[in-house]
Amino acid sequence: MVFADLLEQVGSTGRFQVVHTTLLCLPILMMASQNILQNFVAAVPPHFCSAHTNLTASTRMSAAEKLQITVPIDANGSPEKCRRYESPQWHLLANNGSTDPEVWEDPEQAALRGCDDGWTYDERERSSSIISEWHLVCSLRPLKSMGQTVYMGGVLVGAGVFGALADRFGRRVLLTMSYLLMAVSGTCAAFSPSFSLFCLFRFMCGMALSGVVLNSFSLIVEWIPTRVRTVIGTGTGYCYTMGQLILALVAYFIRDWRWLTFAVSLPFYVAFLYSWWLLESSRWLVLKNKPEQAVENLRLVARYNGRQADGEKIDVEMVKSSMKKEMSGCKSSYTTLDLFRTPTMRKMTVCLCAVWFSTSFAYYGLSMDLQKFGVDIYLIQVIFGAADIPAKVIINITMSYCGRRLSQCGGLVLAGITILSNLLVPYDKQMLRTCLAVLGKGCLAASFNCCYLYSGELYPTILRQSGLGWVSMMARLGAMVAPLVLLLGEYVTWLPGLIYGLVPVLSGVAAFLLPETLNIPLPDTIQDLIVMKCEQM
């Protein structure tokens, strides 16, 4: 008898698995709200320099007249965003309010300077944002990208910290801590008095998100049988997809950035309260020499699934016997170094790092600057979120029939080709450009869906959290670099698209070097992984 047989004895797809998986998936609905919150709280409103101080108190002039004599017009016929006239150009009012630049005095003859009296923002779209709150425009414009980079830095650090700690102290304890950290940090970020404190608390939110993702996924896959892993893994991915649609809806009705940040953090308080009901993985408990608690958990599962009599037959000796081979091959403790200690683990980890980095890099490169598409940000968010639905249906089918390796490889290569194709489309064809971007984003979402399932199946139980934590760190590194690459577009407009397209294509080759896991039981030790690889050679 192996552990999978014990799971079948207590019920592998019963009421416990349904409730357990549902409770773990509910917080994942709000994960997208944290990852792409920047699209709404950091939306850049139309802005221009505020009028001179001596004009501000004037009641005899309309806002349009003040703008006309204060701010020059750029080449596109719009008010300049970062410069104004050194002194009011009263003669412009004498031109009957004409906006024809030919009627005006040559703007180059009028002295210009920066926005000494601040900026005026058009807040019809959103009542406030961190951009208007802390004036992150003009010379401070790069701070917008830095805010998202800091958040992804937190996700990167959290992946390493929570991944290693979970393998040592357990999945459920770290998950409960992550829920609380997310709720508290999100609340503090919502009411931060300064941008630096906002970044600090967003960094902590990023750490918490890693803890939620890694431990939720492990608790799901370690309590379900092999035959339903693909379906459950895809269903978990759909929770993230629905979260993108939920964020668009919530952001549409909550236009203030502080209340929006607070609203997407509240559900984690609820998750923290019910997380005490969740059960620790019995697989992990046995491998950590805690068979008594593993037996207790298995009997609880049997009771929830209406198989109490079968559950009572399970004892410590039976559990030890089912995991005897795995326990004999286990050291007392494992570290991240074990991911690189043997040739098999080293090759697998390097390939997975490339896959995760490129998927996250290109995904957030496309998703984190919705305003560039020139479409309503709520509409484009819904479109981007809805694109994931058919993409994940297709990846679910290919993973079930073609295998994980081909699905992962195909998703990345197709995403890269789509992004590269966009470079050949003229900028004025916004509809075609948006369609290609949506297709590419759908391929990357499918790749992400495959990443979590594939990696969880490849890493053995004794190193699953450390492995997932490490590759997740690489993903967050990609997400950190993505907004910085966008800044290159100010110097060479086509360069970001070229980089976003080439990286997934190259990593698709790395994905093809990984072993297949379709219909193969979860490995519990490094030796299991080596045997699995040898059988496929």
XYZ file of C-alpha atoms in Angstrom:
537
model
C 0.000 0.000 0.000
C 1.241 3.497 -0.893
C -0.048 6.868 0.297
C -2.329 7.200 -2.737
C -4.092 4.016 -1.563
C -4.602 5.513 1.892
C -6.119 8.592 0.278
C -8.500 6.401 -1.709
C -9.444 4.556 1.475
C -10.566 7.752 3.243
C -12.066 9.244 0.062
C -9.927 11.053 -2.487
C -12.688 13.053 -4.194
C -15.287 13.381 -1.462
C -16.917 16.237 0.415
C -13.688 17.111 2.235
C -11.769 17.676 -1.024
C -14.599 19.812 -2.413
C -14.823 22.062 0.664
C -11.064 22.111 1.251
C -10.250 23.058 -2.350
C -13.028 25.664 -2.463
C -11.824 27.398 0.695
C -8.272 27.478 -0.642
C -9.407 28.843 -4.010
C -11.556 31.685 -2.651
C -8.592 33.916 -1.663
C -7.056 33.243 -5.074
C -9.973 35.236 -6.502
C -8.441 38.314 -4.883
C -4.853 37.577 -5.908
C -5.319 39.270 -9.275
C -6.616 42.321 -7.410
C -3.256 42.598 -5.677
C -1.073 41.780 -8.698
C -2.629 44.247 -11.123
C -4.016 46.758 -8.627
C -1.431 49.207 -9.972
C -3.432 49.574 -13.193
C -6.114 51.439 -11.247
C -4.508 52.966 -8.159
C -1.640 54.282 -10.306
C -3.673 55.294 -13.370
C -2.179 58.510 -14.755
C -4.926 61.157 -15.150
C -4.658 63.951 -17.734
C -2.705 66.753 -16.073
C -1.019 70.091 -16.672
C 0.712 72.782 -14.624
C -1.462 74.664 -12.153
C -2.086 78.336 -12.800
C 0.177 80.988 -11.318
C -0.501 81.836 -7.701
C -1.776 85.318 -8.544
C -4.362 83.782 -10.903
C -5.600 81.053 -8.576
C -7.774 83.365 -6.510
C -9.198 85.162 -9.513
C -12.931 84.660 -10.005
C -13.225 86.663 -13.185
C -11.587 84.097 -15.419
C -12.814 80.678 -16.412
C -10.641 77.594 -15.989
C -10.210 77.429 -19.778
C -8.937 81.013 -19.911
C -6.466 80.393 -17.095
C -5.207 77.326 -18.905
C -4.867 79.280 -22.155
C -2.597 81.967 -20.721
C -0.663 79.651 -18.427
C 0.216 76.450 -20.316
C 1.646 76.174 -23.852
C 0.278 73.744 -26.391
C 2.338 70.761 -27.524
C 2.671 69.382 -31.060
C -0.498 67.292 -30.623
C -2.612 70.299 -29.729
C -2.847 69.358 -26.048
C -1.651 71.368 -23.037
C 1.920 70.527 -22.094
C 2.161 68.366 -18.972
C 5.409 69.519 -17.433
C 5.955 73.145 -18.449
C 4.137 76.442 -18.247
C 4.793 80.061 -19.174
C 7.049 81.906 -16.762
C 4.428 84.629 -16.575
C 0.782 84.725 -17.746
C 0.467 85.424 -21.481
C -2.359 87.946 -21.303
C -2.148 88.786 -24.999
C -3.542 85.340 -25.834
C -6.927 86.383 -24.463
C -7.004 89.220 -26.989
C -7.150 86.677 -29.823
C -10.871 86.040 -29.184
C -10.049 82.816 -27.390
C -8.617 81.313 -30.554
C -6.772 78.042 -30.074
C -5.084 78.254 -33.466
C -1.340 78.347 -32.773
C -0.819 80.502 -35.874
C -2.843 83.313 -34.266
C -0.794 83.221 -31.095
C 2.556 84.763 -30.434
C 5.354 82.322 -31.108
C 5.544 80.149 -27.950
C 9.317 79.918 -28.316
C 9.545 83.639 -27.602
C 7.860 83.190 -24.225
C 9.996 81.922 -21.373
C 8.955 78.543 -19.989
C 9.616 76.849 -16.665
C 8.510 73.862 -14.604
C 5.308 73.458 -12.641
C 6.326 75.480 -9.573
C 2.754 75.622 -8.220
C 2.014 71.925 -8.746
C -0.333 70.257 -11.194
C -4.015 70.241 -11.964
C -5.534 66.803 -12.652
C -8.590 65.740 -14.607
C -10.238 63.426 -12.076
C -13.392 62.589 -14.014
C -12.159 59.035 -14.680
C -10.929 58.301 -11.142
C -11.469 60.562 -8.148
C -7.914 59.975 -6.924
C -4.806 57.887 -7.540
C -1.342 57.656 -6.068
C -0.233 59.706 -9.091
C -2.360 62.716 -8.162
C -1.909 62.126 -4.426
C 1.889 62.379 -4.499
C 2.396 64.079 -7.891
C 4.250 61.179 -9.521
C 4.457 62.934 -12.896
C 7.114 64.587 -15.030
C 10.479 64.156 -13.255
C 8.882 61.774 -10.715
C 7.213 59.648 -13.398
C 9.630 56.662 -12.978
C 8.362 56.250 -9.409
C 5.153 54.776 -10.816
C 7.071 51.810 -12.241
C 9.160 51.639 -9.091
C 6.013 51.106 -7.008
C 5.151 47.955 -8.964
C 8.770 46.813 -8.951
C 8.895 47.120 -5.151
C 5.694 45.059 -4.871
C 7.120 42.339 -7.111
C 10.305 42.492 -5.060
C 8.190 41.555 -2.061
C 6.713 38.647 -4.008
C 10.240 37.515 -4.874
C 11.463 37.673 -1.264
C 8.277 36.018 -0.018
C 8.694 33.142 -2.450
C 12.099 32.326 -1.022
C 11.161 32.873 2.620
C 7.748 31.195 2.695
C 8.810 28.389 0.366
C 11.674 27.298 2.609
C 9.760 27.838 5.859
C 6.761 25.839 4.644
C 8.905 22.760 4.003
C 10.209 23.065 7.549
C 7.162 24.185 9.570
C 4.239 23.076 7.420
C 1.927 24.455 4.780
C -1.111 25.406 6.888
C 0.737 27.484 9.501
C 2.506 29.550 6.853
C -0.730 29.950 4.893
C -2.546 31.315 7.939
C 0.293 33.765 8.581
C 0.222 34.850 4.933
C -3.511 35.604 5.060
C -3.047 37.802 8.120
C -0.008 39.570 6.681
C -1.879 40.295 3.445
C -4.912 41.708 5.257
C -2.939 43.934 7.625
C -0.391 45.125 5.051
C -3.113 45.905 2.506
C -5.038 47.936 5.075
C -1.911 49.876 6.035
C -1.086 50.531 2.367
C -4.585 51.908 1.819
C -4.099 54.569 4.474
C -0.397 55.309 4.014
C 0.444 58.997 4.483
C 3.450 58.900 2.130
C 4.595 57.123 -1.018
C 7.555 55.518 0.760
C 5.263 53.922 3.361
C 2.881 52.861 0.605
C 5.766 51.036 -1.125
C 6.834 49.426 2.160
C 3.386 47.979 2.835
C 2.974 46.923 -0.788
C 6.296 45.078 -0.438
C 4.796 43.202 2.517
C 1.646 42.479 0.482
C 3.894 40.945 -2.178
C 5.568 38.715 0.416
C 2.174 37.599 1.710
C 0.929 36.837 -1.805
C 3.794 34.372 -2.327
C 2.887 32.612 0.902
C -0.750 32.340 -0.177
C 0.011 31.039 -3.680
C 2.662 28.476 -2.799
C 0.970 26.987 0.247
C -2.527 26.982 -1.252
C -1.371 25.057 -4.308
C 0.589 22.502 -2.288
C -2.297 21.886 0.106
C -4.592 21.359 -2.878
C -2.435 18.901 -4.865
C -1.326 16.909 -1.803
C -4.929 16.088 -0.840
C -6.212 15.053 -4.282
C -5.509 11.966 -6.477
C -3.474 11.996 -9.677
C -6.480 11.584 -11.978
C -8.071 14.948 -11.083
C -4.943 17.108 -10.753
C -5.288 18.618 -14.236
C -8.919 19.594 -13.751
C -8.329 21.008 -10.258
C -5.214 22.856 -11.395
C -7.119 24.456 -14.265
C -10.012 25.323 -11.957
C -7.591 27.067 -9.618
C -6.290 29.059 -12.582
C -9.831 30.122 -13.421
C -10.144 31.614 -9.945
C -7.329 33.991 -10.841
C -9.045 34.762 -14.150
C -12.323 35.574 -12.426
C -10.353 37.758 -10.029
C -9.306 39.978 -12.929
C -12.950 40.495 -13.865
C -13.884 41.132 -10.231
C -11.158 43.782 -9.965
C -12.500 45.624 -13.026
C -15.986 45.611 -11.487
C -14.832 46.739 -8.039
C -12.563 49.435 -9.496
C -15.426 50.727 -11.647
C -17.573 51.408 -8.590
C -14.778 52.453 -6.206
C -12.929 55.308 -7.899
C -10.825 56.358 -4.890
C -7.489 54.539 -4.695
C -7.451 54.295 -0.895
C -10.867 52.676 -0.599
C -10.132 50.400 -3.555
C -6.921 49.151 -1.902
C -8.794 48.613 1.347
C -11.657 46.780 -0.408
C -9.370 44.196 -2.062
C -7.622 43.539 1.273
C -10.737 42.913 3.385
C -11.451 39.339 2.142
C -8.135 38.134 3.555
C -9.364 38.805 7.092
C -12.136 36.290 6.409
C -9.639 33.817 4.923
C -7.493 34.154 8.047
C -10.427 33.243 10.275
C -11.471 30.089 8.411
C -7.899 28.955 7.675
C -7.747 27.407 11.153
C -10.154 24.734 9.875
C -7.791 23.653 7.078
C -5.812 20.437 7.547
C -2.063 20.077 7.223
C -0.799 17.780 4.450
C -0.533 14.214 5.757
C 2.165 13.507 3.158
C 4.325 16.240 4.691
C 3.545 15.135 8.247
C 4.710 11.575 7.570
C 7.920 12.734 5.903
C 8.572 14.966 8.926
C 8.213 11.994 11.314
C 4.814 13.058 12.625
C 2.781 9.943 11.736
C 0.373 10.308 14.698
C -0.875 13.677 13.443
C -1.007 12.316 9.877
C -3.276 9.474 11.059
C -5.490 11.952 12.897
C -5.875 14.079 9.763
C -6.643 11.053 7.583
C -9.336 9.944 10.026
C -10.854 13.442 9.972
C -10.949 13.295 6.166
C -12.647 9.886 6.350
C -15.256 11.296 8.733
C -15.989 14.291 6.428
C -16.313 11.929 3.467
C -18.640 9.514 5.277
C -16.031 6.749 5.572
C -15.424 6.781 9.296
C -15.210 2.990 9.539
C -12.501 2.876 6.858
C -10.666 5.717 8.550
C -10.540 3.896 11.900
C -8.655 1.042 10.229
C -5.720 3.371 9.533
C -3.028 3.387 12.205
C 0.516 4.669 12.609
C 2.118 1.467 11.367
C 0.004 1.473 8.224
C 0.967 5.068 7.469
C 4.652 4.404 8.069
C 4.460 1.340 5.847
C 2.868 3.316 3.001
C 5.684 5.873 3.100
C 8.495 3.522 4.152
C 10.490 3.942 0.954
C 10.084 7.721 0.992
C 11.021 8.011 4.675
C 14.125 5.896 4.236
C 15.299 8.122 1.411
C 14.724 11.353 3.321
C 17.285 13.386 5.189
C 16.293 15.048 8.434
C 16.133 18.411 6.660
C 16.469 19.857 3.181
C 17.544 23.282 1.960
C 17.352 25.233 -1.270
C 20.812 23.905 -2.160
C 19.251 20.468 -2.648
C 17.509 21.886 -5.722
C 20.937 22.016 -7.400
C 22.815 19.188 -5.657
C 22.119 16.388 -8.158
C 22.318 16.664 -11.993
C 18.630 15.751 -12.380
C 17.423 18.368 -9.890
C 19.855 20.963 -11.228
C 18.769 20.618 -14.863
C 15.104 20.586 -13.942
C 15.369 23.655 -11.698
C 17.306 25.690 -14.277
C 14.743 24.897 -17.004
C 11.826 25.712 -14.708
C 13.494 28.989 -13.715
C 13.654 29.982 -17.392
C 10.015 29.020 -17.928
C 8.720 30.911 -14.894
C 10.870 33.992 -15.509
C 9.821 34.386 -19.135
C 6.132 33.721 -18.489
C 5.924 36.313 -15.734
C 8.180 38.774 -17.562
C 6.077 38.862 -20.722
C 2.742 38.525 -18.864
C 3.246 41.609 -16.707
C 4.902 43.484 -19.531
C 1.592 43.238 -21.400
C -0.743 43.588 -18.407
C 0.706 46.427 -16.368
C 0.227 49.389 -18.718
C -3.342 49.180 -19.976
C -3.533 52.902 -20.747
C -1.142 52.450 -23.697
C -3.897 50.705 -25.688
C -5.968 53.883 -25.855
C -9.087 51.995 -24.704
C -11.135 52.466 -21.541
C -9.071 50.791 -18.798
C -12.107 49.011 -17.320
C -13.048 47.568 -20.706
C -9.510 46.453 -21.562
C -9.153 44.861 -18.126
C -12.339 42.850 -18.740
C -11.113 41.868 -22.212
C -7.713 40.799 -20.876
C -9.367 38.816 -18.101
C -11.932 37.192 -20.403
C -9.154 36.147 -22.812
C -7.873 33.778 -20.142
C -11.086 31.717 -20.186
C -10.748 30.092 -23.643
C -6.955 29.995 -23.248
C -7.213 27.895 -20.087
C -9.847 25.616 -21.633
C -7.453 24.899 -24.482
C -4.454 24.378 -22.192
C -6.535 22.033 -20.030
C -7.319 19.895 -23.086
C -3.725 19.873 -24.355
C -2.321 19.053 -20.891
C -4.716 16.112 -20.613
C -4.079 14.677 -24.082
C -0.731 16.042 -25.315
C 1.007 16.241 -21.962
C 2.436 19.010 -19.799
C 5.736 19.423 -21.636
C 4.296 20.126 -25.094
C 1.609 22.373 -23.599
C 4.168 24.447 -21.707
C 6.483 24.691 -24.688
C 3.693 25.522 -27.157
C 2.137 28.204 -24.951
C 5.411 30.070 -24.552
C 6.478 29.883 -28.204
C 3.056 30.978 -29.481
C 2.987 33.884 -27.002
C 6.409 35.047 -28.162
C 5.478 34.852 -31.845
C 2.285 36.835 -31.202
C 4.152 39.589 -29.353
C 6.804 39.786 -32.060
C 4.090 39.990 -34.729
C 2.749 43.102 -33.042
C 5.977 44.912 -33.903
C 5.036 44.701 -37.595
C 1.601 46.302 -37.105
C 1.423 50.107 -37.595
C 0.721 52.024 -34.379
C -2.451 53.611 -35.773
C -4.112 50.177 -36.160
C -5.019 50.017 -32.478
C -7.714 47.388 -32.907
C -5.365 44.870 -34.515
C -2.608 45.651 -32.024
C -5.005 45.136 -29.115
C -6.250 41.820 -30.545
C -2.709 40.494 -30.905
C -1.867 41.651 -27.374
C -4.963 39.888 -26.023
C -3.997 36.688 -27.859
C -0.464 36.865 -26.496
C -1.718 37.524 -22.988
C -4.067 34.542 -23.261
C -1.164 32.278 -24.253
C 0.872 33.530 -21.297
C -2.065 32.988 -18.930
C -2.304 29.415 -20.209
C 1.433 29.035 -19.680
C 1.061 30.275 -16.099
C -1.704 27.745 -15.533
C 0.571 24.976 -16.768
C 3.533 26.286 -14.727
C 1.886 25.803 -11.359
C 0.590 22.315 -12.087
C 3.698 21.127 -13.935
C 6.156 22.375 -11.309
C 4.079 20.950 -8.468
C 4.141 17.565 -10.190
C 7.867 17.677 -10.927
C 9.221 18.600 -7.501
C 9.155 15.826 -4.883
C 7.139 16.297 -1.678
C 10.238 16.827 0.465
C 11.282 19.801 -1.691
C 8.006 20.868 -3.272
C 7.624 24.113 -1.346
C 11.303 25.007 -1.646
C 11.197 24.267 -5.369
C 8.002 26.182 -5.988
C 9.374 29.007 -3.873
C 12.573 29.166 -5.894
C 10.951 29.168 -9.340
C 8.347 31.618 -8.077
C 11.222 33.904 -7.104
C 12.397 33.756 -10.705
C 8.888 34.630 -11.859
C 8.819 37.655 -9.581
C 12.236 38.676 -10.809
C 10.732 38.681 -14.290
C 7.782 40.725 -13.050
C 10.178 43.214 -11.427
C 12.176 43.656 -14.627
C 9.092 43.927 -16.879
C 8.035 47.513 -15.973
C 11.663 48.671 -16.178
C 11.952 47.328 -19.737
C 8.955 49.494 -20.650
C 11.085 52.561 -19.896
C 13.350 51.588 -22.816
C 10.445 52.465 -25.107
C 11.135 56.154 -24.474
C 14.435 55.743 -26.353
C 13.668 52.947 -28.868
C 9.925 52.420 -29.261
C 10.118 48.850 -30.634
C 12.739 47.521 -28.201
C 10.403 46.473 -25.321
C 8.204 44.476 -27.706
C 11.237 42.721 -29.176
C 12.489 41.718 -25.717
C 9.022 40.635 -24.516
C 8.681 38.425 -27.604
C 12.124 36.810 -27.752
C 12.343 35.747 -24.104
C 9.270 33.407 -24.178
C 10.417 31.797 -27.438
C 13.827 30.954 -25.967
C 12.348 29.597 -22.731
C 9.966 27.412 -24.740
C 13.057 25.447 -25.817
C 14.014 25.007 -22.140
C 10.523 23.686 -21.360
C 10.975 20.949 -23.943
C 13.923 19.560 -21.933
C 11.732 18.769 -18.890
C 10.330 15.263 -18.185
C 6.636 14.487 -18.764
C 4.318 14.094 -15.728
C 0.993 13.205 -17.360
C -0.738 10.383 -15.404
C 2.346 9.866 -13.225
C 2.020 9.784 -9.390
C 3.526 12.652 -7.392
C 7.185 11.989 -6.546
C 7.907 12.094 -2.815
C 11.724 11.893 -2.895
C 14.548 12.873 -5.216
C 15.037 9.201 -6.024
C 11.416 9.004 -7.237
C 12.156 11.864 -9.620
C 15.286 10.168 -10.949
C 13.348 6.938 -11.544
C 10.590 8.873 -13.338
C 13.131 10.514 -15.641
C 14.927 7.221 -16.377
C 11.658 5.547 -17.362
C 11.074 8.228 -20.023
C 14.535 7.936 -21.590
